[in-house]
Structures are given as C-alpha cells and as structure tokens.
Short mmCIF file of C-alpha atoms in Angstrom, two decimals:
data_model
loop_
_atom_site.label_atom_id
_atom_site.label_comp_id
_atom_site.label_asym_id
_atom_site.label_seq_id
_atom_site.Cartn_x
_atom_site.Cartn_y
_atom_site.Cartn_z
CA MET A 36 -34.69 -44.38 67.87
CA PHE A 37 -33.36 -40.95 69.24
CA CYS A 38 -34.44 -37.36 68.23
CA SER A 39 -31.99 -35.89 65.78
CA ARG A 40 -32.24 -32.42 67.62
CA CYS A 41 -32.59 -33.13 71.31
CA GLY A 42 -31.20 -36.67 71.51
CA LYS A 43 -34.08 -37.96 73.57
CA GLN A 44 -35.49 -41.52 72.92
CA ILE A 45 -38.69 -41.77 70.93
CA ALA A 46 -40.40 -44.83 69.16
CA ASP A 47 -38.96 -46.15 66.05
CA GLU A 48 -40.24 -44.57 62.59
CA SER A 49 -41.45 -41.46 64.33
CA LEU A 50 -41.82 -38.46 61.96
CA PHE A 51 -41.65 -35.83 64.65
CA CYS A 52 -40.15 -35.79 68.28
CA TYR A 53 -42.53 -36.18 71.30
CA PHE A 54 -40.42 -33.65 73.21
CA CYS A 55 -39.32 -30.85 71.01
CA GLY A 56 -41.46 -31.32 67.89
CA ALA A 57 -38.53 -31.66 65.40
CA LYS A 58 -39.18 -33.50 62.12
CA GLN A 59 -36.96 -36.77 61.98
CA SER A 60 -35.08 -37.03 58.56
CA MET A 61 -32.22 -39.21 59.63
CA PRO A 62 -31.31 -41.64 62.34
CA ALA A 63 -30.21 -39.74 65.63
CA PRO A 64 -27.14 -40.54 67.60
CA GLU A 65 -27.38 -43.47 70.05
CA ASN A 66 -28.12 -42.82 73.65
CA LYS A 67 -27.40 -45.30 76.30
CA ASN A 68 -30.30 -44.34 78.52
CA VAL A 69 -33.20 -46.73 77.79
CA ILE A 70 -36.58 -45.45 78.39
CA SER A 71 -39.98 -47.22 78.90
CA PHE A 72 -42.83 -46.34 76.65
CA ALA A 73 -46.63 -46.38 77.28
CA SER A 74 -49.15 -47.02 74.46
CA THR A 75 -51.92 -44.40 73.75
CA THR A 76 -54.02 -42.82 70.88
CA CYS A 77 -53.41 -39.25 69.60
CA PRO A 78 -56.59 -37.14 70.47
CA ASN A 79 -56.16 -35.27 67.32
CA CYS A 80 -55.51 -37.88 64.54
CA SER A 81 -56.08 -41.00 66.41
CA GLY A 82 -52.62 -42.27 65.53
CA GLN A 83 -51.18 -45.01 67.77
CA LEU A 84 -48.36 -43.65 69.78
CA LYS A 85 -45.64 -44.88 72.18
CA ILE A 86 -45.04 -42.11 74.73
CA ASN A 87 -42.22 -41.75 77.17
CA ALA A 88 -43.55 -43.09 80.56
CA LYS A 89 -41.82 -40.30 82.35
CA SER A 90 -43.13 -37.42 80.46
CA ASN A 91 -46.24 -35.14 81.18
CA SER A 92 -46.68 -33.94 77.58
CA ALA A 93 -45.84 -35.06 74.10
CA TYR A 94 -45.92 -34.16 70.33
CA CYS A 95 -47.67 -36.70 68.07
CA PRO A 96 -45.19 -38.05 65.64
CA TYR A 97 -47.83 -38.14 62.94
CA CYS A 98 -49.71 -34.80 63.08
CA ASN A 99 -47.28 -32.94 65.17
CA SER A 100 -49.97 -31.76 67.62
CA LYS A 101 -48.94 -31.28 71.27
CA PHE A 102 -51.02 -32.47 74.13
CA MET A 103 -50.91 -33.21 77.74
CA LEU A 104 -50.71 -36.71 78.94
CA ASN A 105 -52.45 -36.22 82.37
CA LEU A 106 -55.78 -35.76 80.67
CA SER A 107 -56.15 -39.51 80.14
CA ASP A 108 -56.61 -41.96 82.92
CA ASP A 109 -56.00 -44.82 80.73
CA LEU A 110 -52.61 -43.32 79.55
CA ASN A 111 -51.75 -42.55 83.15
CA ASN A 112 -52.42 -46.20 84.08
CA ALA A 113 -50.37 -47.32 81.07
CA LYS A 114 -47.57 -44.92 82.14
CA GLY A 115 -47.67 -46.31 85.69
CA ALA A 116 -47.40 -49.93 84.40
CA ALA A 117 -44.50 -48.93 82.07
CA LEU A 118 -42.69 -47.33 85.00
CA GLU A 119 -43.30 -50.46 87.12
CA ILE A 120 -41.95 -52.73 84.41
CA GLU A 121 -38.88 -50.49 84.01
CA ASN A 122 -38.28 -50.72 87.90
CA LEU A 123 -38.75 -54.47 87.89
CA LEU A 124 -36.34 -55.05 85.01
CA ALA A 125 -33.73 -52.82 86.78
CA GLU A 126 -34.27 -54.64 89.96
CA ALA A 127 -33.99 -57.99 88.44
CA LYS A 128 -30.60 -57.09 86.79
CA LYS A 129 -29.39 -56.12 90.37
CA TYR A 130 -30.34 -59.45 91.62
CA GLU A 131 -28.56 -61.27 88.76
CA LYS A 132 -25.46 -59.43 89.58
CA LYS A 133 -25.76 -60.73 93.09
CA SER A 134 -26.53 -64.28 91.75
CA ASP A 135 -29.83 -64.27 93.49
CA THR A 136 -31.63 -65.88 90.52
CA GLU A 137 -34.63 -66.79 92.44
CA ALA A 138 -35.49 -63.05 93.15
CA ALA A 139 -34.57 -62.12 89.52
CA LEU A 140 -37.01 -64.88 88.31
CA GLN A 141 -39.83 -63.42 90.33
CA CYS A 142 -39.22 -59.86 88.91
CA TYR A 143 -39.30 -61.12 85.34
CA LYS A 144 -42.48 -63.08 86.00
CA LYS A 145 -44.05 -59.85 87.39
CA VAL A 146 -42.97 -58.00 84.26
CA LEU A 147 -44.78 -60.67 82.01
CA GLU A 148 -47.96 -60.38 84.29
CA LEU A 149 -48.01 -56.56 83.28
CA ASP A 150 -46.87 -57.09 79.70
CA GLU A 151 -46.94 -60.68 78.47
CA GLU A 152 -45.32 -59.68 75.25
CA ASN A 153 -42.28 -58.07 76.83
CA ALA A 154 -39.34 -59.40 74.92
CA GLU A 155 -36.60 -58.67 77.37
CA ALA A 156 -38.42 -60.27 80.15
CA LYS A 157 -39.14 -63.40 77.98
CA GLU A 158 -35.51 -63.80 76.95
CA SER A 159 -34.14 -63.11 80.50
CA LEU A 160 -36.64 -65.51 82.15
CA ALA A 161 -35.41 -68.39 79.94
CA ARG A 162 -31.92 -67.56 80.61
CA VAL A 163 -32.38 -67.16 84.46
CA LYS A 164 -34.32 -70.47 84.64
CA LEU A 165 -31.31 -72.36 83.30
CA LEU A 166 -29.12 -70.55 85.84
CA ASN A 167 -31.69 -71.23 88.69
CA TYR A 168 -32.17 -74.82 87.78
CA VAL A 169 -31.81 -77.15 90.73
CA TYR A 170 -29.57 -80.12 89.80
CA LEU A 171 -29.28 -81.62 93.27
CA LYS A 172 -30.80 -81.14 96.65
CA SER A 173 -29.16 -82.22 99.94
CA LYS A 174 -30.20 -82.13 103.42
CA MET A 175 -28.07 -80.24 105.94
CA PHE A 176 -27.16 -80.27 109.66
CA GLY A 177 -26.90 -77.34 112.02
CA ASP A 178 -28.85 -74.15 111.33
CA TYR A 179 -29.62 -75.19 107.86
CA THR A 180 -32.18 -77.29 106.31
CA VAL A 181 -31.69 -77.99 102.64
CA MET A 182 -28.72 -77.07 100.04
CA GLU A 183 -29.88 -76.46 96.52
CA LEU A 184 -27.12 -76.84 93.87
CA ARG A 185 -27.55 -74.66 90.85
CA LYS A 186 -25.50 -73.84 87.78
CA GLU A 187 -23.57 -70.96 89.32
CA SER A 188 -24.13 -71.01 93.08
CA LEU A 189 -25.55 -73.06 95.94
CA THR A 190 -28.46 -71.85 98.06
CA CYS A 191 -28.35 -72.79 101.74
CA HIS A 192 -31.86 -72.65 103.35
CA LYS A 193 -31.72 -71.69 107.12
CA LYS A 194 -34.25 -72.86 109.72
CA ASP A 195 -35.38 -69.35 110.35
CA GLY A 196 -36.64 -69.01 106.80
CA SER A 197 -33.66 -67.00 105.48
CA ARG A 198 -31.05 -68.24 103.04
CA GLU A 199 -27.45 -67.76 102.04
CA ILE A 200 -25.82 -67.91 98.55
CA TRP A 201 -22.52 -69.14 97.80
CA LEU A 202 -20.84 -68.64 94.50
CA TYR A 203 -18.87 -71.59 93.07
CA ARG A 204 -16.15 -69.20 91.42
CA LYS A 205 -15.31 -67.92 94.95
CA MET A 206 -14.90 -71.34 96.62
CA THR A 207 -11.59 -73.14 96.84
CA ASP A 208 -10.04 -76.00 98.86
CA LEU A 209 -13.21 -78.03 98.64
CA SER A 210 -13.05 -81.15 100.95
CA TYR A 211 -15.44 -83.67 102.63
CA PHE A 212 -14.98 -85.72 105.75
CA PHE A 213 -17.61 -87.70 107.64
CA GLY A 214 -20.66 -85.67 106.89
CA TYR A 215 -19.11 -82.31 106.69
CA MET A 216 -18.04 -80.20 103.62
CA GLU A 217 -15.41 -77.63 103.95
CA PHE A 218 -14.19 -74.82 101.76
CA THR A 219 -12.44 -71.54 101.68
CA TYR A 220 -14.52 -68.59 100.49
CA LYS A 221 -13.07 -65.59 98.80
CA GLY A 222 -13.02 -62.64 101.25
CA ASP A 223 -13.36 -64.85 104.41
CA LEU A 224 -10.53 -65.13 106.98
CA SER A 225 -11.31 -68.72 107.72
CA SER A 226 -12.67 -71.70 106.03
CA THR A 227 -16.27 -72.56 106.07
CA VAL A 228 -17.73 -75.90 107.32
CA LEU A 229 -21.15 -77.07 106.38
CA GLY A 230 -22.85 -80.35 107.55
CA VAL A 231 -24.26 -82.02 104.55
CA MET A 232 -25.75 -85.39 103.83
CA ASP A 233 -23.98 -87.07 100.72
CA GLU A 234 -21.18 -84.54 101.01
CA LYS A 235 -18.98 -86.42 98.66
CA GLU A 236 -21.52 -86.20 95.81
CA VAL A 237 -22.06 -82.46 96.63
CA VAL A 238 -18.35 -81.70 96.53
CA THR A 239 -17.97 -83.74 93.21
CA PHE A 240 -20.82 -81.65 91.62
CA ILE A 241 -19.34 -78.25 92.71
CA ARG A 242 -15.94 -79.29 91.45
CA ASN A 243 -17.40 -80.15 88.14
CA ALA A 244 -19.55 -77.12 87.95
CA GLN A 245 -16.34 -75.03 88.44
CA LYS A 246 -15.04 -76.71 85.29
CA GLY A 247 -18.44 -76.07 83.43
CA ILE A 248 -19.60 -79.78 83.75
CA PHE A 249 -23.14 -80.35 84.56
CA PRO A 250 -25.61 -83.18 84.52
CA PRO A 251 -28.32 -83.18 81.63
CA ILE A 252 -31.36 -80.92 82.26
CA ASP A 253 -34.80 -82.11 81.89
CA LYS A 254 -35.98 -79.04 79.86
CA ASP A 255 -39.70 -80.04 80.30
CA LEU A 256 -39.21 -78.89 83.95
CA LEU A 257 -38.09 -75.45 82.88
CA ASP A 258 -41.51 -74.80 81.26
CA GLU A 259 -43.36 -75.51 84.61
CA ASP A 260 -44.27 -72.69 86.80
CA ASP A 261 -42.47 -72.61 90.11
#
C-alpha cells in the first residue's frame, strides 16, 4: 500500500507511515515505483516491520515511534539483501527483454538463494524455464560448436566460449541446402548462413516455432537444476 499523505510505498495494513508518520485511514493512491522491503523488529514495541530497504530511518506502523535503521547490523544485512534482490530482479527483466533467458534464469535463481519465498522470482523462474527449454540441439560447422533451439530463439555457441542469440520472429526466408541453413535477419543488410548438421530438421523446427507449434515438453526436466 502507499501512504495517503506522502504517497510513498509502505507495507500492507500499516497503521502509520514509516516516512512521515501519518496515520493511515484509507487506501493511498497507486504508485508505479515498486520498492523492496527488509524485515526487522521495532525496538520500542517489538512489532514485526517491513522497512523500505533504501531508507535510513522509519516510523513504526504500530506504535508510531521513530528510530534509525543503521543501529542494527541485522537490519543493515537485511537491507543489503533486499537491495540485491531488487537489483537482480531488474537485471533479470533486462535479460528477458533481450531474450537472453539463460542469464535471466541465473538472476532469478540467485534471488531465491537470498529469499526462497520470493513469489516474483518463483513465478518468473517457472515461466522463463519454459522459454529456455531446449527442444533440439544440433552440431554446427565453422566458428560455432552447438546450436540450441528454444521456444523463442536459438542460441549458437562459439568455439571461443561466447554465444549469439537469434530471435525467430526476426528470421525470414529460411532455407537449407547441403549442410547449410540460410536466413535473412531483420536489420541485417545481407542473409546469414550457418553450417548445421540436420539442417532440414532445424529449419522445420524454426518454421513451426514461428507458428507457435512445438514438440511436447518433458516437464520433469523443468524441475531439474541446470
């Protein structure tokens, strides 16, 4: 919820605002800025609090006493963890926008290591696992070693350890001819040619994926740690 006086985000069902001390009598207007909270105990009334992880002081929502947050090492540690979680979630979303689902997965897993009950990370992890699921792997020629076909993109692993990600929605004019797959990628001036084993199967998979058609997923594999 959000304070009805200053509009800052506070924990649900708070009786007083942490920031300005105002008593809460009605729901505050929505605020689009989501803030991470750290758990602690009020030094005056022992109430269980959720404190803005970026704040240095707070009002207790139960007894309305004001106290400094930097007096507690435990709280500082909790604040640090909350900030790290907030940063990891933001970083994961950036990776998802780039369709780098592998990196997003690692961010969500780190969040759950810090807070195993984090609902956003749990939900996102399950969703990204489906996007990141490998339906088919194919060995490649040239500078690449393996191609991994996923739900929205293919990942080409290079011999130097780096990788390239190609989005199906940007691929057109797919074709195959004697061990080579060719396609035009949106934004490129020329077509791209990749040496791929079983290139007919790969092209068929990508064409189906562009239509939203996928092979069945063995969901037991999704529960296994990578």
